[in-house]
Coordinates of C-alpha atoms and ligand atoms in Angstrom, one line a residue:
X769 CA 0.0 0.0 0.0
X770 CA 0.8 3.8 -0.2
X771 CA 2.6 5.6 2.6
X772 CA 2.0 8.7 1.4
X773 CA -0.2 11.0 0.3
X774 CA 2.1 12.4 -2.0
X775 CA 3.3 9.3 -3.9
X776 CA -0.1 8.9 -5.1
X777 CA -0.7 12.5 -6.0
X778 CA 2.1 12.4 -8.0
X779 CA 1.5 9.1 -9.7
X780 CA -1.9 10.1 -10.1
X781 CA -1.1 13.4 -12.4
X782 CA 2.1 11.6 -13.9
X783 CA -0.6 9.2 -15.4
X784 CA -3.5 11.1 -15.7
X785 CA -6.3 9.9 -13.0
X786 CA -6.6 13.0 -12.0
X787 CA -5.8 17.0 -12.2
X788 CA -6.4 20.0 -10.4
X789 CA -9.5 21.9 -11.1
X790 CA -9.7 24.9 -13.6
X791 CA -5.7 24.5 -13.4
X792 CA -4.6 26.6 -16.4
X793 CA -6.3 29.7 -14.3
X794 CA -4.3 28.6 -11.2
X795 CA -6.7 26.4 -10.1
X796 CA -9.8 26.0 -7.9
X797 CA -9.9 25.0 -4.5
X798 CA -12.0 21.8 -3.9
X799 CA -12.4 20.6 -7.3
X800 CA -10.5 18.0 -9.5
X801 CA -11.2 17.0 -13.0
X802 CA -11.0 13.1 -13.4
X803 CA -8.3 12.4 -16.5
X804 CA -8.1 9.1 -19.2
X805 CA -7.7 6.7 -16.4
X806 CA -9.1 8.3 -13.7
X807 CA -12.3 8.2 -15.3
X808 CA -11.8 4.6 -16.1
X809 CA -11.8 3.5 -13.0
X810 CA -14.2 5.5 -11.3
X811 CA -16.2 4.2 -13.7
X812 CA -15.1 0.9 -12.8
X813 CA -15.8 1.9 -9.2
X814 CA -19.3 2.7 -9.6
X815 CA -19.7 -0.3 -11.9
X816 CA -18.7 -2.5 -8.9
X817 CA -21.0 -1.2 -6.7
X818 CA -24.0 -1.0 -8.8
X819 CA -23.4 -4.6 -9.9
X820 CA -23.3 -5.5 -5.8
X821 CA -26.2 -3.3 -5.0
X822 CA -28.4 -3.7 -7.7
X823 CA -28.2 -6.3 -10.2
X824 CA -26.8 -9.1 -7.1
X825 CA -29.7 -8.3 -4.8
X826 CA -33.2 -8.7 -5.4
X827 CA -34.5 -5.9 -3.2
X828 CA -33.4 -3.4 -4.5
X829 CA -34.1 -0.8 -7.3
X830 CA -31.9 1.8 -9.2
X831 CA -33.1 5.5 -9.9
X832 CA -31.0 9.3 -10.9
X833 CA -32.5 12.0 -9.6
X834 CA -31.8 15.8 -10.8
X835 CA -28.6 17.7 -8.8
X836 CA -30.9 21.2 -8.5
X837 CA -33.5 20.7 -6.2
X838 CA -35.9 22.6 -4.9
X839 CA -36.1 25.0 -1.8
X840 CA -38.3 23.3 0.0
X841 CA -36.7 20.1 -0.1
X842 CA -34.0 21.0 1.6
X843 CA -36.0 23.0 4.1
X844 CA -38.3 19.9 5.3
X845 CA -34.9 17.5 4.8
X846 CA -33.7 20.0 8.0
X847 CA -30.4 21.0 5.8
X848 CA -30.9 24.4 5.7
X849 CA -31.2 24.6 9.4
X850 CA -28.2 22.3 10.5
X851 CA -26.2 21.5 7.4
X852 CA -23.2 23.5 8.8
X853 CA -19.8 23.3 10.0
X854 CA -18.4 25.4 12.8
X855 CA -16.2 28.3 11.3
X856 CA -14.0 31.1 13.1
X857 CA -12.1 33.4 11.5
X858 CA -8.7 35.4 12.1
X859 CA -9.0 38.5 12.5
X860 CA -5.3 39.2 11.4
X861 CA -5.3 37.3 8.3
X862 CA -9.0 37.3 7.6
X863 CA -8.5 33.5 7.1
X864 CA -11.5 31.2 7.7
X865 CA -11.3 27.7 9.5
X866 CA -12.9 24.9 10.1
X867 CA -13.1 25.1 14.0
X868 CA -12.6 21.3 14.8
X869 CA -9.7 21.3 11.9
X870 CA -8.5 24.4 13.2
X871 CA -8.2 22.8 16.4
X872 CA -7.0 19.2 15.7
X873 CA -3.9 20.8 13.4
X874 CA -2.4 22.4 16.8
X875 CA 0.4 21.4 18.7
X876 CA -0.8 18.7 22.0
X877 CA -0.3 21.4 24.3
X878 CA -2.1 23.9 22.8
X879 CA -5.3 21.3 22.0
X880 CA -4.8 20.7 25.7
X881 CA -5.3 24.2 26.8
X882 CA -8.9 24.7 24.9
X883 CA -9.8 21.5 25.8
X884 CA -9.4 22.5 29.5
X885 CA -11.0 25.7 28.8
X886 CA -14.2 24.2 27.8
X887 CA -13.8 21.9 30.7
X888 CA -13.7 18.3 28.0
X889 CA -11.1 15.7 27.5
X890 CA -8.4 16.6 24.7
X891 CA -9.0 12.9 23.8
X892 CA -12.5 14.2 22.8
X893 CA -12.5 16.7 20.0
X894 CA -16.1 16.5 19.0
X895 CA -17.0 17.1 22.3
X896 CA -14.7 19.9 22.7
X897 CA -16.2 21.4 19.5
X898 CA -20.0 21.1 20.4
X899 CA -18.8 22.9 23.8
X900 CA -17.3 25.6 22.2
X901 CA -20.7 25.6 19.5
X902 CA -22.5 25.8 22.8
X903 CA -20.7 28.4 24.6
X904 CA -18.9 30.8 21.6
X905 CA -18.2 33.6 23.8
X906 CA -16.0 31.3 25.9
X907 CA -14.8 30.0 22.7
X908 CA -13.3 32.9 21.4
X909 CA -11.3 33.3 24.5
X910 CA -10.3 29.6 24.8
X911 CA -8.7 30.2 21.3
X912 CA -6.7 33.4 22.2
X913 CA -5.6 32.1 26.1
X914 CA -4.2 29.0 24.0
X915 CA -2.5 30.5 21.9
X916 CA -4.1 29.1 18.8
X917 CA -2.1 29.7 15.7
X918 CA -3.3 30.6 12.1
X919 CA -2.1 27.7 9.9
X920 CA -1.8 30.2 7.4
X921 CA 0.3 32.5 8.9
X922 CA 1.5 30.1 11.9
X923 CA 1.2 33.0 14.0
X924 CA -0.8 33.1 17.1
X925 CA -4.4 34.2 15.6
X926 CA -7.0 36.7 16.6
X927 CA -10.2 34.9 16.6
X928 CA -14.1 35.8 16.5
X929 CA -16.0 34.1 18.5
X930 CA -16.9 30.5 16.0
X931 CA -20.3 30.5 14.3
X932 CA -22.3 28.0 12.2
X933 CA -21.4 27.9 7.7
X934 CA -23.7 26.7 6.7
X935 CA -22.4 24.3 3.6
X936 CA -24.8 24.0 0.5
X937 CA -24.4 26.2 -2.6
X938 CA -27.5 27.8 -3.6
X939 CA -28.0 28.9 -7.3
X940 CA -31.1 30.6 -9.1
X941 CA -33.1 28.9 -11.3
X942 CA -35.0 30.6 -14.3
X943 CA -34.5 34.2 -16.2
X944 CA -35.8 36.4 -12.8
X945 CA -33.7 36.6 -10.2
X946 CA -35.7 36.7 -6.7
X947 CA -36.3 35.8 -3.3
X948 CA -37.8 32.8 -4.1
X949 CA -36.3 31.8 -7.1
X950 CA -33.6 29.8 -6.2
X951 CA -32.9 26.2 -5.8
X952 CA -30.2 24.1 -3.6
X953 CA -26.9 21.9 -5.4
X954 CA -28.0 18.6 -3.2
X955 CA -25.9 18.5 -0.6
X956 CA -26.4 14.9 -0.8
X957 CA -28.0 12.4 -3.2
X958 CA -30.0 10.8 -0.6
X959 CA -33.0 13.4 -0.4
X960 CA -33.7 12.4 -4.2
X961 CA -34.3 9.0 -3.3
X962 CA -36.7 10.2 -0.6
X963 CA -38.7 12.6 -2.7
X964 CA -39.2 10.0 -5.6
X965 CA -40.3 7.2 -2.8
X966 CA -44.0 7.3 -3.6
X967 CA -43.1 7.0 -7.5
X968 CA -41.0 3.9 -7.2
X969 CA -43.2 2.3 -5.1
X970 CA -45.8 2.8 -7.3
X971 CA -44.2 1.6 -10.2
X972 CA -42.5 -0.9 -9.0
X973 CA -44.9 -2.0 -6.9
X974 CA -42.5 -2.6 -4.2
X975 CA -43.2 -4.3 -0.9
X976 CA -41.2 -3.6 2.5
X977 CA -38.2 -4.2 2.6
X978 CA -36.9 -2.9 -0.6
X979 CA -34.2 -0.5 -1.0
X980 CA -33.1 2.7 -3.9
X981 CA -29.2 3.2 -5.3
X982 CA -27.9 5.9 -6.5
X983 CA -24.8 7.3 -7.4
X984 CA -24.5 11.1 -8.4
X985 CA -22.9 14.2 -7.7
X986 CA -23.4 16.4 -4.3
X987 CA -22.0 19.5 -3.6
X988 CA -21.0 21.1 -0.4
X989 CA -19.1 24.0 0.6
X990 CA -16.6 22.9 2.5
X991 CA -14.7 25.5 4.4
X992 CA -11.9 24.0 4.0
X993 CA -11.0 21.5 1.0
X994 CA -7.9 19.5 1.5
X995 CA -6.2 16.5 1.5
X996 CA -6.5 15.2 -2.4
X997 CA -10.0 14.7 -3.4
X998 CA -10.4 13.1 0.6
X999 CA -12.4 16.5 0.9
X1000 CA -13.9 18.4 -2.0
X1001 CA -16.5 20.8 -2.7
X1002 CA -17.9 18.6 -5.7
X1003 CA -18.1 14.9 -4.4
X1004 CA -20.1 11.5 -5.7
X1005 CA -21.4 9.4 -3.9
X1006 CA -22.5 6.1 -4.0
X1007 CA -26.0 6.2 -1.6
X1008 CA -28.6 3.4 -0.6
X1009 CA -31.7 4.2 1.3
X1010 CA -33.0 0.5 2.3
X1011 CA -36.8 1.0 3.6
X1012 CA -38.0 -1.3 6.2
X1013 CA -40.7 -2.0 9.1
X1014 CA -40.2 -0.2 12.0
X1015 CA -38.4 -2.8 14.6
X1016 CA -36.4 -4.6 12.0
X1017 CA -34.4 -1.5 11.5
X1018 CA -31.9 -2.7 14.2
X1019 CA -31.0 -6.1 12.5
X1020 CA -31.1 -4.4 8.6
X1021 CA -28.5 -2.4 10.1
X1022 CA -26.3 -4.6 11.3
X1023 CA -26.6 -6.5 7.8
X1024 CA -26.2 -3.9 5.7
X1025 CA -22.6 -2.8 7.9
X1026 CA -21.8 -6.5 7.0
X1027 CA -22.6 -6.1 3.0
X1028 CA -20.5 -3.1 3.1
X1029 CA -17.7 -4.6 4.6
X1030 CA -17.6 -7.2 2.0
X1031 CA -18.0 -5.3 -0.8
X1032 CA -14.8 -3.1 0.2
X1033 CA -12.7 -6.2 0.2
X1034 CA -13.8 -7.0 -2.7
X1035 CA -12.0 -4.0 -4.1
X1036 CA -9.0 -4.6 -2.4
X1037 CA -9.7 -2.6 0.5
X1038 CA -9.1 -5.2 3.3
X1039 CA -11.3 -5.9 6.7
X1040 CA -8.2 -4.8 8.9
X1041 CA -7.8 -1.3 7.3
X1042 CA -11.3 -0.7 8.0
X1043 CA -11.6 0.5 11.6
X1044 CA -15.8 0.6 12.4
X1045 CA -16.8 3.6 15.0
X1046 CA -20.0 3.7 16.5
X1047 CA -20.5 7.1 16.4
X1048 CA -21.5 8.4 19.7
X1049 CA -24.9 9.9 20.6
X1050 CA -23.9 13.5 20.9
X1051 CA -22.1 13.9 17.4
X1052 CA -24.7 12.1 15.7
X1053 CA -26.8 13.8 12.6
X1054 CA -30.1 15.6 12.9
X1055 CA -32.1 12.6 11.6
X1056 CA -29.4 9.4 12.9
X1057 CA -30.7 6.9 15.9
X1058 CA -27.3 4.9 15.3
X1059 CA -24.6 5.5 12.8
X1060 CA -21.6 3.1 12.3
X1061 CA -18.4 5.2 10.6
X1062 CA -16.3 3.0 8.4
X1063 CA -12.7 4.6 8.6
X1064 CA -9.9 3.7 6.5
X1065 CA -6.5 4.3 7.2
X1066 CA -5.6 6.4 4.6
X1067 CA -1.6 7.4 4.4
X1068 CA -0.5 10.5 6.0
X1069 CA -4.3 11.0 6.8
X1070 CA -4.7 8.0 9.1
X1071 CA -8.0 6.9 9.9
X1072 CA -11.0 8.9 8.4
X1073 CA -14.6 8.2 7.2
X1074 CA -14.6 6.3 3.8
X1075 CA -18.4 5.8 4.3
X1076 CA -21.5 6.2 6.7
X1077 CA -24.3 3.4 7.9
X1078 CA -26.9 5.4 9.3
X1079 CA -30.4 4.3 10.6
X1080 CA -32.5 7.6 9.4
X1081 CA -35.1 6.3 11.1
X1082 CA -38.7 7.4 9.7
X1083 CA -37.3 11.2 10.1
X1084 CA -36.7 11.8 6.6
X1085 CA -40.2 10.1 4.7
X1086 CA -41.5 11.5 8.0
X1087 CA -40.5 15.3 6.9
X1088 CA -41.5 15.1 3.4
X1089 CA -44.8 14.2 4.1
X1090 CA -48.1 15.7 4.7
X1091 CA -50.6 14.6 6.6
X1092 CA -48.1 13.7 9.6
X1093 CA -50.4 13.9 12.7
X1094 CA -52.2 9.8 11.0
X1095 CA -49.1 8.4 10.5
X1096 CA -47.2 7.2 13.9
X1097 CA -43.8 9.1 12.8
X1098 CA -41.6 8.1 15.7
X1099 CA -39.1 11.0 14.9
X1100 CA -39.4 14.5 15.8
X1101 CA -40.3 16.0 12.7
X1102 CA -41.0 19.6 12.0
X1103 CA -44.7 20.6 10.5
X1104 CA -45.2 20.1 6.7
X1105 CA -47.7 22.2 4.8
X1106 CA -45.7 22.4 1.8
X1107 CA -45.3 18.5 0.7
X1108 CA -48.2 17.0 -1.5
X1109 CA -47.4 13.4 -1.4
X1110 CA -48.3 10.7 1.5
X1111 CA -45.4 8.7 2.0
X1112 CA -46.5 5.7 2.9
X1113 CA -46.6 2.3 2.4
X1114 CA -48.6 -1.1 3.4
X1115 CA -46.6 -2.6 6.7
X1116 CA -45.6 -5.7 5.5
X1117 CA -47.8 -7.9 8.6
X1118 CA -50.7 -5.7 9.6
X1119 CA -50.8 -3.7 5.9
X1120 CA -51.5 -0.5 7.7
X1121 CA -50.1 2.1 5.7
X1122 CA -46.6 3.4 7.8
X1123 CA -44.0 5.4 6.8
X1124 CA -41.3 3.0 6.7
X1125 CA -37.7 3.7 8.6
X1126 CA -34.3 3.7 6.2
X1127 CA -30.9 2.4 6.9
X1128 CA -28.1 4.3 4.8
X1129 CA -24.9 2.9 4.1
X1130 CA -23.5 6.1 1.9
X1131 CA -19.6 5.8 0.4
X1132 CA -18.0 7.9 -1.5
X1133 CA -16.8 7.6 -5.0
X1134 CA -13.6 10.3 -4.4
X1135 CA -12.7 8.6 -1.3
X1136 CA -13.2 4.9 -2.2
X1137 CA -11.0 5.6 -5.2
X1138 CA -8.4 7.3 -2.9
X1139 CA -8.5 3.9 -0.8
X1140 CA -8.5 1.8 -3.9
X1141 CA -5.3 3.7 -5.0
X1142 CA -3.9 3.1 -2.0
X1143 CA -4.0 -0.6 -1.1
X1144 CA -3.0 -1.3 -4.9
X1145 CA 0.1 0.9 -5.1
X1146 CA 3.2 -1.6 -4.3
X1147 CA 6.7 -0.5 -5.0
X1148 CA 9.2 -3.5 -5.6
X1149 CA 12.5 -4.5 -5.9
X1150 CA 13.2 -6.4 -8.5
X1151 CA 16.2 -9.1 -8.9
X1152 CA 18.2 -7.1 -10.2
X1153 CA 18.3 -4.4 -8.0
X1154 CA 16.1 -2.2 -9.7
X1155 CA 12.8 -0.6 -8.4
X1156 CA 9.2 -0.6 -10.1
X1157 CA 5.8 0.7 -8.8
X1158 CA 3.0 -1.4 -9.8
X1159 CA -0.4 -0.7 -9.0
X1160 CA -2.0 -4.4 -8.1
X1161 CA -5.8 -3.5 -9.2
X1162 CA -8.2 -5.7 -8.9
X1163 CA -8.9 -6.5 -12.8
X1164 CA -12.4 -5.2 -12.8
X1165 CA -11.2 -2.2 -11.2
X1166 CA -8.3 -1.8 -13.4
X1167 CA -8.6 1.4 -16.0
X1168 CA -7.4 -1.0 -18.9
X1169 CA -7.8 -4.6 -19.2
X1170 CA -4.9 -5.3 -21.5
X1171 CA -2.6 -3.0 -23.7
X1172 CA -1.7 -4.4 -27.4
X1173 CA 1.4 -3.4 -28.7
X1174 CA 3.2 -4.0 -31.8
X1175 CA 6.5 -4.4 -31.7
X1176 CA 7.8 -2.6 -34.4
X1177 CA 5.5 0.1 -35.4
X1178 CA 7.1 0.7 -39.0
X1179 CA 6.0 -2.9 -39.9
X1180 CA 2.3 -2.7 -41.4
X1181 CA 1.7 -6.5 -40.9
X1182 CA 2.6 -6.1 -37.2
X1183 CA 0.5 -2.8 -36.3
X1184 CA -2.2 -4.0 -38.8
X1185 CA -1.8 -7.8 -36.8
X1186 CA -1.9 -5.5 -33.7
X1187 CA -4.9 -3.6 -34.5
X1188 CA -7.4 -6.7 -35.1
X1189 CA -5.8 -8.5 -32.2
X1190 CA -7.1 -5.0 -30.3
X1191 CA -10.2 -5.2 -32.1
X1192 CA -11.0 -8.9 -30.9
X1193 CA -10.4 -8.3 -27.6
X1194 CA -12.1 -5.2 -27.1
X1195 CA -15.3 -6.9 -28.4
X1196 CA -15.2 -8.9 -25.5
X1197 CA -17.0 -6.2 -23.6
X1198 CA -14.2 -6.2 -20.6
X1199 CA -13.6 -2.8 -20.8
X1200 CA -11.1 -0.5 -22.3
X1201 CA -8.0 -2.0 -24.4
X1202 CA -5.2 0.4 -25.3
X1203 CA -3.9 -0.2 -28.4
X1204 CA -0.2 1.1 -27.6
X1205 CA 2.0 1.8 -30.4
X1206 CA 4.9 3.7 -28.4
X1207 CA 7.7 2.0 -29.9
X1208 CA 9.3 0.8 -26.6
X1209 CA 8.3 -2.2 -25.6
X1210 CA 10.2 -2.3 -22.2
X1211 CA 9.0 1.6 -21.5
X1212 CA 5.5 0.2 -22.1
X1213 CA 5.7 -2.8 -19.7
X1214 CA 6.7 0.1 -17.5
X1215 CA 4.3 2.6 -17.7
X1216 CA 1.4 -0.2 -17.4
X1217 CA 2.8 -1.8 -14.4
X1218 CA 2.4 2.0 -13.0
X1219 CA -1.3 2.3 -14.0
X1220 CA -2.3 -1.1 -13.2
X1221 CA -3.0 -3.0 -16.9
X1222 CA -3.0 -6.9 -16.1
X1223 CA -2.0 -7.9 -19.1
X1224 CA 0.6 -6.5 -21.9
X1225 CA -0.2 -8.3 -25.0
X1226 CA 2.8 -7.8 -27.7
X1227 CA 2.6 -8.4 -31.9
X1228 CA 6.0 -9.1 -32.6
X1229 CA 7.6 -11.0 -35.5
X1230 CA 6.5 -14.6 -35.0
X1231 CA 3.0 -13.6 -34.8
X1232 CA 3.0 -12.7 -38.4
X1233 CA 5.1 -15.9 -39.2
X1234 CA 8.3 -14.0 -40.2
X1235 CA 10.3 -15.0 -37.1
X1236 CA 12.6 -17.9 -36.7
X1237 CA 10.1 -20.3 -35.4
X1238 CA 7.3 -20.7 -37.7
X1239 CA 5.6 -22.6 -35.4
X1240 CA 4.5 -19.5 -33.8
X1241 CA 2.7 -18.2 -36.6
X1242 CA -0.7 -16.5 -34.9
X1243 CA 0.5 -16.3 -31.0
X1244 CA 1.2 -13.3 -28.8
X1245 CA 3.3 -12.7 -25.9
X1246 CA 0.9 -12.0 -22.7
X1247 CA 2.8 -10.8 -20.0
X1248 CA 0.9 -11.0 -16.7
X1249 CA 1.6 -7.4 -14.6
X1250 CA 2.1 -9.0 -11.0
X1251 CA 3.8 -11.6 -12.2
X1252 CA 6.0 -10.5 -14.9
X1253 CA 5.9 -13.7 -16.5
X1254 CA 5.5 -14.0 -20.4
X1255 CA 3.4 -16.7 -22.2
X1256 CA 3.4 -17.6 -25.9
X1257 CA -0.8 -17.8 -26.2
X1258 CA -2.5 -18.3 -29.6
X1259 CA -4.4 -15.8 -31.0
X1260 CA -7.3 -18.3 -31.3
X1261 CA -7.2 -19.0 -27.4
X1262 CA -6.2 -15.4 -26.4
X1263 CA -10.2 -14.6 -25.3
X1264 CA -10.7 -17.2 -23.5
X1265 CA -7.5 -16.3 -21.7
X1266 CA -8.1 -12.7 -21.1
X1267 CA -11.6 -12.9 -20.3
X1268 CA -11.1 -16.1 -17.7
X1269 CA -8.7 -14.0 -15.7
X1270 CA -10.2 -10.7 -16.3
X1271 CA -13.7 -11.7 -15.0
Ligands
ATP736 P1 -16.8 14.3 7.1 O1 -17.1 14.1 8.6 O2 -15.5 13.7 6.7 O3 -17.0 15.7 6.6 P2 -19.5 13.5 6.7 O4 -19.8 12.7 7.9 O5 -20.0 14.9 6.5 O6 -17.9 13.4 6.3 P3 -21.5 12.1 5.2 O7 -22.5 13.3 5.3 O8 -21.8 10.9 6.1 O9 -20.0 12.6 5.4 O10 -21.4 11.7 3.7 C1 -21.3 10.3 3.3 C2 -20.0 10.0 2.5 O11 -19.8 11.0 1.5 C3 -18.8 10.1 3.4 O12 -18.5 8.9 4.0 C4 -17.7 10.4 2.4 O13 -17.3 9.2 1.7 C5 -18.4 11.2 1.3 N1 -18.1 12.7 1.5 C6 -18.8 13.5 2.3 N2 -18.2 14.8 2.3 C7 -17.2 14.7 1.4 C8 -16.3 15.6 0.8 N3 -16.3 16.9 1.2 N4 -15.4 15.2 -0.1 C9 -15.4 13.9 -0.5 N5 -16.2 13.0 0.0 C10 -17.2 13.3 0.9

């Protein structure tokens, strides 16, 4: 695996997975733009996961919902009131932090000192936040008795007393620009799912349990972005919202944590770099009963959230809905006036109509792929002395699935033999073959042993039946990435090769 952050940056623009945002104009803080084999195997990502999620299980239906949504929606969901992080600014340098960053990037003995101030454990930085959310005035002195220093500047800061951002970017919709006529970038897919509840049920037909995937775009402001694309201000994420009776929610929840688990080995990502938190009452979400953090051990970062489990409860249907006061909604939910939809549905023994609760194991696609980077890269020493980095990909995760290259590229029977050998194999449906006419084989072998290609299939003069043995007339070198070992395959078997180790 990785043991930095920065190897894999590097490798990662070297290659072209990914690049800074906007970076001709000096770039823009938060976003990245996905390159040629970044976008491969996010692809390849999502693939995965909608093939687990979806087309595996028979619960469960698929849907893509629009990114705008409307006002309202993210009134009743409760973001507008509580989607925020807790922000403090300097004063000298009219920087802006994230107060629980802020905090957590001091030396121990200044973490110490505000911890004391606010009378909580320096083991316990959540808590320490939510005191100083609770109490700002004594905040703002806790930060300048400490000595807090602007990471900036890494001077000693003058800070304001910390107040709520609040996160999601609003935009306006339509050709007049006024109070009311703007619309929210969803902060999260999820509230899709729960708006378009009553039409999948009703054209599905679904019974409890069932659940809805989707993976999409969301958009949040993050004070501040950092750390690769760990944080970002444009994310994807990869949501499930699993409906179910009201009681079973408990043991759906430890199933689904189980799922999860799997599924990220199954990319590579193994059970012991997972650490599982259950996140403690007092830093749980507006809508969570119980919410079980996966944390990865990410290099340089450490451990941090690669995706949440969270029993919603009935909060969210329970929001969106009108005609509350019949409906036996166990969370507290605020009025709903606006909503003209009754989401309910029959409870699976008594056929009462409830409104169901959801568990929601939610990943994302920027930090899965982080961790997928991570546990593949491998740097070896070879026999002879020499060094190479291979990244060891799962195959179905790998950006391509073989590279075909022609030996000599100023022989038209080779690259012609080289082409249709490309052309076979791509119509296998694997995924993307390169056809790779760089003139170097050995370079070649290199570069795809970096980007994580299984298989380097090369044209050379025996294929075409003008090398020394004739006997190889119509076969190919294959040389297997983590291996390194080269088999003579005929062309006429080379499919059923490829595809029986690339599937
Ligand atoms: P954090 O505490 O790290 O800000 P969060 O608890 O706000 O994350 P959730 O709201 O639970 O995150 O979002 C679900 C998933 O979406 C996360 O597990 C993470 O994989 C992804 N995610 C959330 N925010 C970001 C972000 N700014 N950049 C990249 N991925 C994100």
């Amino acid at each position: 695996a990785a043991t930095s952050m920065e190897e894999l940056v590097s490798l990662c623009k070297r290659r072209g997975f990914i690049f800074q945002g906007s970076e001709i104009y000096g770039g823009l803080q938060g976003f990245w733009d996905y390159g040629p084999l970044g976008v491969e195997l996010k692809n390849n990502i999502k693939a995965a996961w909608w093939r687990t999620n979806v087309y595996e299980r028979d619960d469960m239906e698929g849907l893509d919902a629009s990114i705008i949504m409307h006002r309202l929606v993210l009134r009743h969901s409760g973001h507008e009131a509580t989607f925020s992080d807790p922000m403090v600014d300097n004063r000298k340098t009219k920087k802006r932090y994230r107060l629980d960053h802020l905090v957590k990037d001091q030396k121990a003995d200044v973490i110490a000192k505000v911890a004391e101030a606010m009378g909580e454990s320096q083991e316990n930085l959540p808590a320490v936040v939510s005191a100083m959310m609770k109490d700002t005035a004594r905040a703002e002195t806790a930060l300048k008795e400490a000595g807090v220093r602007d990471p900036f500047s890494g001077e000693v800061g003058d800070w304001t007393e910390p107040r709520p951002f609040n996160m999601m970017f609003k935009t306006t919709i339509g050709p007049v620009a006024d109070e009311d006529s703007y619309g929210y970038l969803r902060p999260e897919t999820a509230q899709g799912i729960f708006t378009n509840f009553k039409n999948v049920v009703d054209s599905t037909s679904r019974r409890l349990p069932f659940g809805i995937a989707q993976i999409g775009k969301a958009f949040r402001n993050e004070i501040t972005p950092r750390n690769f694309i760990f944080r970002v201000r444009e994310l994807e994420q990869m949501e499930i919202e699993f409906f179910c009776a009201p009681g079973t929610d408990e043991e759906w929840h430890e199933q689904w944590l189980r799922a999860r688990l799997a599924w990220w080995e199954a990319q590579g990502v193994p059970r012991e770099k997972i650490q599982i938190l259950d996140v403690p009452k007092e830093d749980l979400a507006h809508y969570s009963k119980r919410t079980y953090d996966l944390m990865y051990d990410y290099p340089t970062l450490g451990f941090e959230e690669i995706e949440g489990i969270a029993n919603r409860t009935d909060f969210d249907l329970g929001s969106h809905t009108k005609a509350q006061g019949d409906l036996g909604i166990q969370a507290r939910v605020e009025p709903n006036d606006d909503s003209v939809a009754k989401l309910v549905i029959p409870h699976p023994e008594t056929n009462k109509p409830i409104v169901p609760f959801v568990i929601e194991p939610s990943a994302g696609v920027d930090r899965a792929m982080l961790a997928v980077l991570s546990e593949a890269y491998t740097k070896e020493v070879l026999e002879n002395g020499s060094e190479r980095i291979v990244l060891k990909l799962r195959p179905h995760l790998a950006p391509l699935k073989a590279a075909v290259i022609p030996l000599a590229r100023n022989r038209p029977e080779i690259v012609e033999k080289a082409k249709s050998v490309k052309a076979q194999l791509q119509a296998l449906g694997l995924g993307r073959i390169l056809f790779e006419d760089s003139g170097n084989v050995g370079k070649a072998y290199r570069r795809h042993d970096e980007v994580g290609t299984p298989f380097c299939v090369t044209i050379d003069f025996d294929t075409i039946g003008q090398g020394e043995d004739t006997s190889l007339h119509d076969t190919v070198t294959v040389r297997d990435r983590d291996t390194m070992r080269q088999e003579r395959v005929s062309i006429a078997e080379l499919s059923t090769y490829l595809r029986s180790r690339l599937s």
